[in-house]
Amino acid sequence: MTETCEIIDEGDRLVVVNRNPARRNALTPGFQTGLAEALRRAADLPRLGAVIVTGEGGFFCAGGDLSFLMRAQEMTEPERRAAIMDLAGLIRAVHDCPSPVIAAVEGGAAGAGLSLALACDMIVAAEDAKFSAAYVSAGLVPDAGLTAALTAALPPQLAAEMCLTGAPVAAARLHALGVVNRLVPPGTVLDVAREAASRLAQGPAEAQAAIKTLLTGARRATLEAQFEAEAGAMARALGAPEAAEGIAAFLGKRPADFAARRRGE
């Protein structure tokens, strides 16, 4: 457990809660450390049906850590790349966990929060939840394996729309496409995820772990390649003038003026 991550052992499941509601549960180093610890712990607990990941205060996760964005342009490109690969390591740990991992999404998931949700084996989402790639709004590019996850899960045109515009997509649309497993009334997501974990706990743990290995292995080469490609692209983007404008706009809570750069102003 860390300041922004609580791990709750409920017998046949671990519930990992991102406790950073003031920032809509952005991915702090403390949460990343806590989730990684929970995933390691799950490997030694065959009684678990699943690890459930959720956020406090009615929102799953808004993406990357604001403090990282604030200092990113002063970092060297290798330093930025190393930080991006740390996040990729967390996504890899979700895939490597032998227990199923369930994302319990209230409110929505954006940026790296969307990467985390899509890395999970199952998604339970509230009917009013929205999912957004978001990066482009800050002059940035996806990371944490998002391009691999989106192109595997969605028609290519929808994946392109999400990444190129940053526009949110309703949970109902993703449910219709099979990306969201259960679409439930707001406020009931965690209870439904708990029920799913309890059902999984009645099954054969070793067979389930083997199935998960096969499913993740089928797309692992693409994921690893995209981790590397995204890290390079994001490390460069974070140091570029577009990101300077996008991040300043984000911090200043104003629209970014990318059109001025296109006009040469």
Coordinates of C-alpha atoms in Angstrom, one line a residue:
M1 CA 0.0 0.0 0.0
T2 CA 1.2 3.5 -0.8
E3 CA -0.2 7.0 -0.3
T4 CA -2.2 6.8 -3.6
C5 CA -2.8 3.0 -3.8
E6 CA -4.8 0.8 -1.5
I7 CA -4.7 -3.0 -1.8
I8 CA -7.7 -4.8 -0.2
D9 CA -7.6 -8.5 0.2
E10 CA -11.2 -9.7 0.0
G11 CA -10.5 -13.5 0.1
D12 CA -11.1 -14.6 -3.5
R13 CA -9.9 -11.3 -5.0
L14 CA -7.6 -8.3 -4.5
V15 CA -9.1 -4.9 -5.1
V16 CA -6.5 -2.3 -6.0
V17 CA -7.9 1.3 -5.5
N18 CA -6.2 4.4 -7.1
R19 CA -6.7 7.0 -4.4
N20 CA -5.9 10.2 -6.2
P21 CA -9.4 11.6 -6.8
A22 CA -8.3 15.3 -6.7
R23 CA -6.4 14.5 -10.0
R24 CA -9.0 12.1 -11.3
N25 CA -6.7 9.2 -10.3
A26 CA -3.8 10.1 -12.5
L27 CA -1.1 7.5 -12.5
T28 CA 1.4 8.5 -9.8
P29 CA 4.6 6.6 -9.1
G30 CA 3.0 5.5 -5.8
F31 CA 0.0 3.9 -7.6
Q32 CA 2.3 2.2 -10.1
T33 CA 4.4 0.8 -7.3
G34 CA 1.3 -0.4 -5.4
L35 CA -0.4 -2.0 -8.4
A36 CA 2.9 -3.8 -9.3
E37 CA 3.1 -5.1 -5.8
A38 CA -0.5 -6.4 -5.9
L39 CA 0.2 -8.2 -9.2
R40 CA 3.3 -9.8 -7.8
R41 CA 1.3 -10.9 -4.7
A42 CA -1.4 -12.4 -6.8
A43 CA 1.1 -14.7 -8.5
D44 CA 1.5 -16.5 -5.1
L45 CA -2.2 -16.6 -4.2
P46 CA -4.0 -19.3 -6.3
R47 CA -7.2 -18.7 -4.2
L48 CA -7.7 -15.4 -6.0
G49 CA -10.3 -15.3 -8.8
A50 CA -9.0 -11.9 -10.0
V51 CA -7.3 -8.7 -9.3
I52 CA -9.7 -5.8 -9.6
V53 CA -8.3 -2.3 -10.5
T54 CA -10.5 0.7 -9.8
G55 CA -10.4 4.4 -8.9
E56 CA -11.7 6.4 -6.0
G57 CA -14.3 9.1 -6.4
G58 CA -16.2 8.0 -9.5
F59 CA -13.4 8.0 -12.1
F60 CA -11.1 5.2 -13.2
C61 CA -8.0 7.0 -14.3
A62 CA -7.3 10.3 -16.1
G63 CA -3.9 9.2 -17.4
G64 CA -0.3 10.3 -16.8
D65 CA 1.1 12.0 -13.7
L66 CA 0.7 15.8 -13.9
S67 CA 4.1 16.4 -12.2
F68 CA 5.8 14.4 -14.9
L69 CA 4.3 16.6 -17.6
M70 CA 5.3 19.7 -15.7
R71 CA 9.0 18.7 -15.7
A72 CA 9.2 16.7 -19.0
Q73 CA 10.5 19.5 -21.2
E74 CA 13.5 20.0 -18.9
M75 CA 14.4 16.3 -19.0
T76 CA 16.7 14.8 -21.6
E77 CA 15.2 12.6 -24.2
P78 CA 16.7 9.4 -22.6
E79 CA 15.2 10.5 -19.2
R80 CA 11.8 10.9 -20.8
R81 CA 12.1 7.6 -22.5
A82 CA 13.1 5.8 -19.3
A83 CA 10.0 7.2 -17.5
I84 CA 7.8 6.1 -20.4
M85 CA 9.2 2.6 -20.3
D86 CA 8.5 2.4 -16.6
L87 CA 4.8 2.8 -17.4
A88 CA 5.2 0.2 -20.2
G89 CA 6.6 -2.1 -17.5
L90 CA 3.4 -1.7 -15.5
I91 CA 1.3 -2.7 -18.5
R92 CA 3.6 -5.7 -19.0
A93 CA 3.0 -6.7 -15.4
V94 CA -0.8 -6.7 -15.9
H95 CA -0.3 -9.1 -18.9
D96 CA 2.1 -11.3 -16.9
C97 CA 0.0 -11.7 -13.8
P98 CA -1.3 -15.2 -13.8
S99 CA -4.6 -14.1 -12.2
P100 CA -7.2 -12.4 -14.4
V101 CA -7.2 -8.6 -14.0
I102 CA -10.5 -6.8 -14.2
A103 CA -10.8 -3.0 -14.8
A104 CA -13.8 -1.6 -12.9
V105 CA -14.4 1.7 -14.7
E106 CA -16.7 4.4 -13.2
G107 CA -16.7 7.8 -15.0
G108 CA -14.1 7.1 -17.6
A109 CA -10.5 6.3 -18.6
A110 CA -8.2 8.7 -20.5
G111 CA -4.7 8.5 -21.9
A112 CA -2.6 6.1 -20.0
G113 CA -5.7 5.2 -18.0
L114 CA -7.2 3.9 -21.2
S115 CA -4.0 1.9 -21.7
L116 CA -4.4 0.4 -18.3
A117 CA -8.0 -0.5 -18.8
L118 CA -7.4 -2.2 -22.1
A119 CA -4.4 -4.1 -20.7
C120 CA -6.9 -5.8 -18.3
D121 CA -8.4 -9.1 -19.2
M122 CA -12.0 -7.9 -18.6
I123 CA -13.6 -4.5 -18.4
V124 CA -16.8 -3.7 -16.3
A125 CA -17.9 -0.1 -17.1
A126 CA -20.7 2.2 -16.0
E127 CA -23.2 3.1 -18.6
D128 CA -22.2 6.8 -18.5
A129 CA -18.4 6.1 -18.7
K130 CA -16.3 7.5 -21.5
F131 CA -13.0 6.4 -22.9
S132 CA -10.5 8.8 -24.5
A133 CA -7.0 8.5 -26.0
A134 CA -6.6 12.2 -25.1
Y135 CA -2.8 12.5 -25.8
V136 CA -3.2 14.5 -29.0
S137 CA -5.0 17.3 -27.1
A138 CA -1.7 18.0 -25.4
G139 CA 0.4 17.7 -28.5
L140 CA 1.5 14.2 -27.5
V141 CA 1.3 10.6 -28.8
P142 CA 0.0 7.5 -27.2
D143 CA 2.2 5.3 -24.9
A144 CA 1.9 2.4 -22.6
G145 CA 1.0 0.1 -25.5
L146 CA -2.1 1.9 -26.4
T147 CA -1.6 1.8 -30.1
A148 CA -1.2 -2.0 -29.9
A149 CA -4.3 -2.4 -27.7
L150 CA -6.6 -0.1 -29.7
T151 CA -5.7 -1.6 -33.1
A152 CA -6.2 -5.1 -31.7
A153 CA -9.6 -4.3 -30.1
L154 CA -11.2 -1.8 -32.5
P155 CA -11.8 -1.3 -36.2
P156 CA -8.8 0.7 -37.6
Q157 CA -10.9 3.7 -38.4
L158 CA -12.2 4.0 -34.9
A159 CA -8.7 3.5 -33.4
A160 CA -7.5 6.3 -35.7
E161 CA -10.4 8.6 -34.7
M162 CA -9.7 8.1 -31.0
C163 CA -5.9 8.8 -31.4
L164 CA -6.0 11.6 -34.0
T165 CA -8.8 13.6 -32.4
G166 CA -8.8 12.6 -28.7
A167 CA -12.6 12.6 -28.8
P168 CA -14.2 10.4 -26.1
V169 CA -16.1 7.2 -27.0
A170 CA -19.0 6.1 -24.9
A171 CA -18.8 2.9 -23.0
A172 CA -22.0 1.7 -24.8
R173 CA -20.2 1.9 -28.1
L174 CA -17.3 -0.1 -26.8
H175 CA -19.6 -2.6 -25.3
A176 CA -21.3 -3.1 -28.7
L177 CA -17.9 -3.8 -30.1
G178 CA -17.0 -6.3 -27.4
V179 CA -14.3 -4.3 -25.8
V180 CA -16.3 -3.7 -22.6
N181 CA -17.5 -7.0 -21.1
R182 CA -20.3 -5.7 -18.8
L183 CA -22.2 -2.4 -19.1
V184 CA -23.9 -1.6 -15.8
P185 CA -25.6 1.3 -14.0
P186 CA -23.3 3.9 -12.5
G187 CA -22.3 3.1 -8.9
T188 CA -22.6 -0.7 -9.3
V189 CA -19.4 -1.3 -11.3
L190 CA -17.2 -2.5 -8.4
D191 CA -19.9 -4.9 -7.1
V192 CA -20.3 -6.4 -10.5
A193 CA -16.6 -6.8 -10.9
R194 CA -16.5 -8.5 -7.5
E195 CA -19.1 -11.0 -8.6
A196 CA -17.1 -11.7 -11.7
A197 CA -14.0 -12.3 -9.6
S198 CA -15.9 -14.7 -7.3
R199 CA -17.1 -16.7 -10.3
L200 CA -13.6 -16.9 -11.7
A201 CA -12.4 -18.2 -8.3
Q202 CA -14.6 -21.2 -8.7
G203 CA -12.7 -22.3 -11.8
P204 CA -9.3 -24.1 -12.3
A205 CA -6.5 -21.6 -11.4
E206 CA -3.7 -23.4 -13.3
A207 CA -5.8 -23.7 -16.5
Q208 CA -6.9 -20.1 -16.3
A209 CA -3.3 -19.0 -15.9
A210 CA -2.3 -21.0 -18.9
I211 CA -5.2 -19.6 -21.0
K212 CA -4.2 -16.1 -20.0
T213 CA -0.6 -16.8 -21.1
L214 CA -1.8 -18.1 -24.4
L215 CA -4.1 -15.1 -25.0
T216 CA -1.5 -12.5 -24.1
G217 CA 1.3 -14.4 -25.9
A218 CA -0.7 -14.2 -29.2
R219 CA -0.3 -10.4 -29.2
R220 CA 2.9 -10.0 -27.2
A221 CA 5.3 -9.4 -30.1
T222 CA 3.2 -6.5 -31.4
L223 CA 2.8 -5.1 -27.9
E224 CA 6.6 -5.2 -27.2
A225 CA 7.3 -3.6 -30.6
Q226 CA 4.8 -0.8 -29.9
F227 CA 6.3 -0.2 -26.4
E228 CA 9.6 0.7 -28.0
A229 CA 8.1 2.6 -30.9
E230 CA 5.8 4.6 -28.6
A231 CA 8.5 5.4 -26.1
G232 CA 10.7 6.9 -28.9
A233 CA 7.8 8.9 -30.3
M234 CA 6.6 10.1 -27.0
A235 CA 10.1 11.1 -25.7
R236 CA 10.5 13.2 -28.8
A237 CA 7.0 14.7 -28.6
L238 CA 7.4 15.7 -25.0
G239 CA 10.4 17.9 -26.0
A240 CA 8.7 19.5 -29.0
P241 CA 7.1 23.0 -29.4
E242 CA 3.6 21.4 -29.9
A243 CA 3.8 19.7 -26.5
A244 CA 5.0 23.0 -24.9
E245 CA 1.8 24.6 -26.1
G246 CA -0.4 21.6 -25.4
I247 CA 0.9 21.1 -21.8
A248 CA 0.8 24.9 -21.1
A249 CA -2.8 24.9 -22.3
F250 CA -3.7 21.8 -20.2
L251 CA -2.1 23.3 -17.1
G252 CA -3.8 26.7 -17.8
K253 CA -7.2 25.0 -18.4
R254 CA -7.5 26.6 -21.9
P255 CA -7.8 25.3 -25.4
A256 CA -4.4 24.6 -27.1
D257 CA -3.8 26.8 -30.2
F258 CA -2.0 24.3 -32.5
A259 CA -3.4 26.1 -35.6
A260 CA -1.1 29.1 -35.0
R261 CA 1.9 26.8 -35.5
R262 CA 0.4 25.5 -38.7
R263 CA 0.1 29.1 -39.9
G264 CA 3.7 29.7 -38.9
E265 CA 2.9 32.2 -36.2

